[in-house]
Amino acid sequence: PTIAYKLNDQLSFGLGADIYTFSTLFGEGHLEIKSQTTVGAVQREANGSGTGAGFNASMMYTPLQNAEGKPLANIGIVYRSQAVVPLSGQFIVNGTSLADAKSNLVLPQIITGAIALWPVRDKEREWKLELDVDHVKWKSFRSTTIDLSTPNALGTPAIPVAQDWRNSYNVMIGTEYKWFKLERMPEWEVALRGGYMHIQTQMPDQTFNPGIPSADQHIPSFGVGFVCKEKGSFFGLTNCGNLGVGAIKPKAIGLDFSYQIAYYEDRTIVGHASNPTINGTYKTTIQAGGVTIRLNF
């Protein structure tokens, strides 16, 4: 939930609540921490579900507008607080549950600065450029202690998991060029999108976890979007305003396609603090695509 207050045409403020949950309502839905001992290949897993909350506060300044009162430049700042999620679950060794487990997951505070510019913005088209920078306070993620209902093999009721993560910066740039009126498609809007993200790794060699891909990332992305207005023909099948039941009919239908690929820089780990078998070189590439259909009422 979020509330916003517009002081004037140039300055707005926002305040909201962030709710984080790991729930078994859909599928497994829990957080898992897995590890393997250096001797005997013992597989250990601690999982848990729970809910925590934080808050966010934001400000947006619009120093420049066009004749229609639409922004030509926006400057924004967002603060997202640290949050603690209490988790309850099980401690599992080689597939067998040995004890109930509890722990706290600390999520970092994030400070974001952003600027958006519209070199072109009129009734026929608009071109938007945006730059966002996140400062993520991962340094608060120092260690995790897993409390057990019964002592573990070492006779202790808790398992410390060292993290010692470091703060990081994420830089994101993007652009969108949108046409509102096309001669061949007068009832359609078309948008072309592109972007790039650079994400710094937060995980040091000493506590590197191969189960969490962690290296500096370079992520290009591409997309295209279509909006069919009420009187437009949806690819020759029907008018976009005819969909729906009775009086409940959409004023427009949106169709978006997106694709991104995350290139992780090669990561060579030496001197792991607890498990030398983790030392080595890691190569990771992740691809993702998406299709979205939306109805505007």
Coordinates of C-alpha atoms in Angstrom, one line a residue:
P1 CA 0.0 0.0 0.0
T2 CA 1.2 3.5 -0.9
I3 CA -0.1 7.0 -0.3
A4 CA 1.0 10.1 -2.3
Y5 CA 0.7 13.8 -1.8
K6 CA 1.2 16.4 -4.6
L7 CA 2.3 19.6 -3.1
N8 CA 2.2 21.5 -6.4
D9 CA 2.8 20.8 -10.1
Q10 CA 6.5 20.3 -9.5
L11 CA 6.8 18.5 -6.2
S12 CA 5.2 15.2 -5.0
F13 CA 5.9 12.9 -2.0
G14 CA 5.1 9.3 -1.4
L15 CA 5.0 6.9 1.6
G16 CA 4.3 3.2 1.5
A17 CA 4.6 -0.2 3.2
D18 CA 6.8 -3.0 1.9
I19 CA 5.5 -6.5 2.8
Y20 CA 7.9 -9.5 2.2
T21 CA 6.6 -13.0 2.5
F22 CA 7.8 -16.6 2.0
S23 CA 4.6 -18.6 2.1
T24 CA 3.7 -22.2 1.3
L25 CA 0.3 -21.0 0.0
F26 CA 1.6 -21.4 -3.6
G27 CA 4.0 -24.3 -4.2
E28 CA 6.9 -24.7 -1.8
G29 CA 7.2 -20.9 -1.3
H30 CA 9.9 -21.1 1.4
L31 CA 13.4 -19.8 1.6
E32 CA 16.2 -22.4 1.4
I33 CA 19.8 -22.4 2.5
K34 CA 21.7 -25.4 1.2
S35 CA 25.3 -26.5 1.9
Q36 CA 27.5 -29.6 1.6
T37 CA 30.2 -30.7 4.0
T38 CA 33.8 -31.2 2.8
V39 CA 33.8 -34.8 4.2
G40 CA 31.3 -37.5 3.3
A41 CA 29.3 -35.3 1.0
V42 CA 26.6 -34.6 3.6
Q43 CA 23.8 -32.5 2.1
R44 CA 22.3 -30.0 4.5
E45 CA 19.3 -27.8 4.1
A46 CA 17.6 -25.2 6.3
N47 CA 14.3 -23.8 5.0
G48 CA 11.6 -21.5 6.4
S49 CA 8.6 -19.4 5.7
G50 CA 7.4 -16.2 7.2
T51 CA 6.4 -12.5 6.7
G52 CA 8.1 -9.2 7.5
A53 CA 7.6 -5.6 6.7
G54 CA 9.4 -2.4 6.0
F55 CA 8.6 1.0 4.6
N56 CA 9.5 3.3 1.7
A57 CA 9.5 7.0 1.2
S58 CA 9.9 8.9 -2.0
M59 CA 10.0 12.4 -3.6
M60 CA 9.7 13.5 -7.2
Y61 CA 10.6 16.9 -8.6
T62 CA 9.5 18.0 -12.0
P63 CA 11.5 21.1 -13.1
L64 CA 10.3 21.2 -16.7
Q65 CA 6.9 20.6 -18.4
N66 CA 5.5 21.0 -21.9
A67 CA 2.6 23.2 -22.9
E68 CA 0.1 20.5 -22.0
G69 CA 1.5 20.2 -18.5
K70 CA 3.2 16.9 -19.0
P71 CA 6.7 16.4 -17.5
L72 CA 9.8 16.9 -19.7
A73 CA 12.1 16.1 -16.8
N74 CA 11.6 14.3 -13.6
I75 CA 14.1 13.8 -10.7
G76 CA 13.2 11.2 -8.1
I77 CA 14.6 9.8 -4.8
V78 CA 13.4 6.7 -3.1
Y79 CA 14.4 5.3 0.3
R80 CA 13.5 1.7 1.1
S81 CA 14.1 0.6 4.7
Q82 CA 15.8 -2.5 6.1
A83 CA 13.3 -5.2 6.9
V84 CA 13.6 -8.4 9.0
V85 CA 11.6 -11.5 8.0
P86 CA 11.3 -14.1 10.8
L87 CA 11.4 -17.6 9.3
S88 CA 10.3 -20.9 10.7
G89 CA 10.9 -24.3 9.0
Q90 CA 13.0 -27.4 9.1
F91 CA 16.7 -28.5 9.3
I92 CA 17.2 -31.4 6.8
V93 CA 20.2 -33.6 6.4
N94 CA 20.4 -35.9 3.4
G95 CA 16.7 -35.6 2.8
T96 CA 15.7 -36.3 6.5
S97 CA 14.2 -33.7 8.8
L98 CA 16.2 -33.6 12.0
A99 CA 14.9 -30.6 13.8
D100 CA 12.6 -27.5 13.5
A101 CA 14.6 -24.4 12.5
K102 CA 14.1 -20.7 13.1
S103 CA 16.1 -17.7 11.8
N104 CA 15.8 -14.1 10.8
L105 CA 16.4 -12.9 7.2
V106 CA 17.7 -9.3 7.0
L107 CA 16.8 -7.5 3.8
P108 CA 18.9 -4.4 3.1
Q109 CA 18.0 -0.8 2.9
I110 CA 18.1 0.7 -0.6
I111 CA 18.6 4.3 -1.7
T112 CA 17.6 5.1 -5.3
G113 CA 18.2 8.2 -7.3
A114 CA 16.6 8.6 -10.8
I115 CA 16.3 11.1 -13.6
A116 CA 13.9 10.9 -16.6
L117 CA 14.1 13.1 -19.7
W118 CA 11.7 13.5 -22.6
P119 CA 13.6 15.0 -25.6
V120 CA 10.4 14.6 -27.6
R121 CA 6.9 14.7 -26.1
D122 CA 3.8 15.7 -28.1
K123 CA 0.4 14.3 -29.2
E124 CA 1.9 12.1 -31.9
R125 CA 5.0 10.6 -30.2
E126 CA 7.3 10.7 -27.2
W127 CA 10.9 9.7 -26.5
K128 CA 11.9 8.9 -22.9
L129 CA 15.4 8.5 -21.4
E130 CA 15.9 7.3 -17.9
L131 CA 18.8 6.7 -15.5
D132 CA 18.4 4.9 -12.1
V133 CA 21.1 4.2 -9.6
D134 CA 20.6 1.9 -6.5
H135 CA 22.9 1.9 -3.5
V136 CA 22.1 -1.4 -1.7
K137 CA 23.3 -1.7 1.9
W138 CA 24.2 -5.4 1.8
K139 CA 26.7 -4.8 4.5
S140 CA 23.9 -5.4 7.0
F141 CA 23.8 -9.0 5.8
R142 CA 26.7 -10.0 8.1
S143 CA 25.7 -13.4 9.4
T144 CA 22.7 -15.7 9.8
T145 CA 22.1 -17.9 12.8
I146 CA 19.8 -20.9 12.4
D147 CA 18.3 -21.9 15.8
L148 CA 17.4 -25.6 16.1
S149 CA 14.8 -27.3 18.3
T150 CA 17.3 -30.1 19.0
P151 CA 21.1 -29.9 19.2
N152 CA 23.0 -30.6 15.9
A153 CA 25.8 -33.1 15.5
L154 CA 28.2 -30.7 17.3
G155 CA 25.9 -30.6 20.3
T156 CA 25.0 -26.9 19.8
P157 CA 21.4 -25.6 19.4
A158 CA 22.4 -23.2 16.6
I159 CA 24.3 -23.1 13.3
P160 CA 26.0 -19.8 12.4
V161 CA 26.2 -19.0 8.7
A162 CA 28.7 -16.3 7.9
Q163 CA 27.8 -13.8 5.1
D164 CA 29.9 -10.6 5.4
W165 CA 28.4 -9.2 2.3
R166 CA 29.4 -5.8 1.0
N167 CA 27.5 -2.8 -0.2
S168 CA 26.9 -2.5 -3.9
Y169 CA 25.7 -0.2 -6.7
N170 CA 23.2 -1.0 -9.5
V171 CA 23.1 1.2 -12.5
M172 CA 20.2 1.1 -14.9
I173 CA 19.6 3.0 -18.1
G174 CA 16.7 2.7 -20.4
T175 CA 14.8 4.3 -23.3
E176 CA 11.3 4.1 -24.8
Y177 CA 10.1 5.6 -28.1
K178 CA 6.4 5.6 -28.5
W179 CA 4.1 6.4 -31.4
F180 CA 0.5 7.5 -30.5
K181 CA -0.8 7.9 -34.1
L182 CA 0.4 5.8 -37.0
E183 CA -1.1 6.3 -40.5
R184 CA -1.5 2.6 -41.1
M185 CA -2.7 1.8 -37.5
P186 CA -4.6 4.9 -36.3
E187 CA -6.2 3.2 -33.3
W188 CA -2.9 1.7 -32.1
E189 CA 0.0 2.9 -30.0
V190 CA 3.4 1.3 -30.5
A191 CA 6.5 1.5 -28.3
L192 CA 10.0 0.3 -28.7
R193 CA 12.1 -0.2 -25.6
G194 CA 15.7 -0.9 -24.7
G195 CA 17.8 -0.9 -21.6
Y196 CA 21.0 -1.9 -19.8
M197 CA 21.8 -2.8 -16.2
H198 CA 25.1 -3.2 -14.4
I199 CA 24.9 -4.9 -11.1
Q200 CA 27.8 -5.2 -8.7
T201 CA 28.4 -8.4 -6.8
Q202 CA 27.8 -8.2 -3.1
M203 CA 29.4 -11.5 -2.0
P204 CA 33.1 -11.9 -1.1
D205 CA 35.2 -14.9 -1.9
Q206 CA 35.4 -16.0 1.7
T207 CA 31.6 -16.6 2.0
F208 CA 30.8 -17.3 -1.7
N209 CA 27.7 -19.5 -2.1
P210 CA 27.5 -21.4 -5.5
G211 CA 23.8 -21.7 -5.1
I212 CA 23.4 -17.9 -5.5
P213 CA 24.9 -16.6 -8.8
S214 CA 27.1 -13.7 -7.7
A215 CA 29.4 -11.8 -10.0
D216 CA 29.3 -8.4 -11.7
Q217 CA 26.4 -8.5 -14.2
H218 CA 25.8 -6.9 -17.5
I219 CA 22.1 -7.1 -18.6
P220 CA 20.9 -5.8 -21.9
S221 CA 17.1 -5.9 -22.5
F222 CA 14.8 -5.2 -25.4
G223 CA 11.0 -4.9 -25.7
V224 CA 8.1 -3.9 -27.8
G225 CA 4.6 -2.9 -26.7
F226 CA 1.3 -2.4 -28.5
V227 CA -1.9 -0.8 -27.3
C228 CA -5.1 -1.4 -29.2
K229 CA -7.6 1.3 -28.5
E230 CA -11.4 0.9 -28.2
K231 CA -12.2 1.2 -32.0
G232 CA -9.1 -0.6 -33.2
S233 CA -9.0 -4.0 -34.7
F234 CA -7.2 -6.6 -32.7
F235 CA -5.1 -8.2 -35.4
G236 CA -8.2 -8.5 -37.6
L237 CA -10.0 -10.8 -35.1
T238 CA -12.3 -8.3 -33.4
N239 CA -12.6 -4.7 -32.3
C240 CA -10.7 -4.1 -29.0
G241 CA -13.8 -2.5 -27.5
N242 CA -16.0 -5.5 -28.1
L243 CA -14.2 -7.8 -25.7
G244 CA -15.8 -8.3 -22.3
V245 CA -19.3 -9.0 -20.9
G246 CA -22.2 -6.6 -21.0
A247 CA -21.1 -3.1 -19.9
I248 CA -17.8 -4.4 -18.6
K249 CA -15.6 -3.8 -21.7
P250 CA -12.1 -2.6 -21.9
K251 CA -11.2 0.8 -23.4
A252 CA -7.9 -0.6 -24.6
I253 CA -5.9 -3.9 -24.8
G254 CA -2.1 -3.9 -24.2
L255 CA 0.3 -6.5 -25.5
D256 CA 4.0 -6.4 -24.5
F257 CA 7.0 -8.6 -25.4
S258 CA 10.3 -8.4 -23.6
Y259 CA 13.7 -10.2 -23.5
Q260 CA 16.8 -9.9 -21.5
I261 CA 20.1 -11.7 -21.0
A262 CA 22.3 -11.5 -17.9
Y263 CA 26.0 -12.0 -18.6
Y264 CA 27.9 -12.7 -15.3
E265 CA 31.6 -11.9 -15.4
D266 CA 33.7 -15.0 -14.8
R267 CA 34.2 -15.4 -11.1
T268 CA 37.3 -17.1 -9.7
I269 CA 37.0 -18.0 -6.0
V270 CA 40.1 -18.6 -3.9
G271 CA 40.5 -18.9 -0.1
H272 CA 36.9 -19.9 0.8
A273 CA 36.6 -19.6 4.6
S274 CA 34.7 -22.9 5.3
N275 CA 34.7 -25.1 2.3
P276 CA 37.8 -25.3 0.0
T277 CA 35.9 -27.4 -2.5
I278 CA 34.0 -24.3 -3.5
N279 CA 37.2 -22.7 -4.9
G280 CA 37.2 -22.5 -8.6
T281 CA 35.9 -20.5 -11.6
Y282 CA 32.2 -19.9 -12.2
K283 CA 30.6 -18.9 -15.5
T284 CA 26.9 -18.0 -15.6
T285 CA 24.5 -16.7 -18.2
I286 CA 20.7 -16.3 -17.6
Q287 CA 18.1 -15.5 -20.3
A288 CA 14.5 -14.5 -19.7
G289 CA 11.6 -13.5 -21.9
G290 CA 8.1 -12.4 -21.2
V291 CA 4.7 -11.7 -22.8
T292 CA 2.1 -9.6 -21.0
I293 CA -1.5 -8.9 -21.9
R294 CA -3.4 -6.2 -20.1
L295 CA -6.9 -4.7 -20.2
N296 CA -7.5 -1.0 -19.6
F297 CA -11.0 -0.2 -18.3

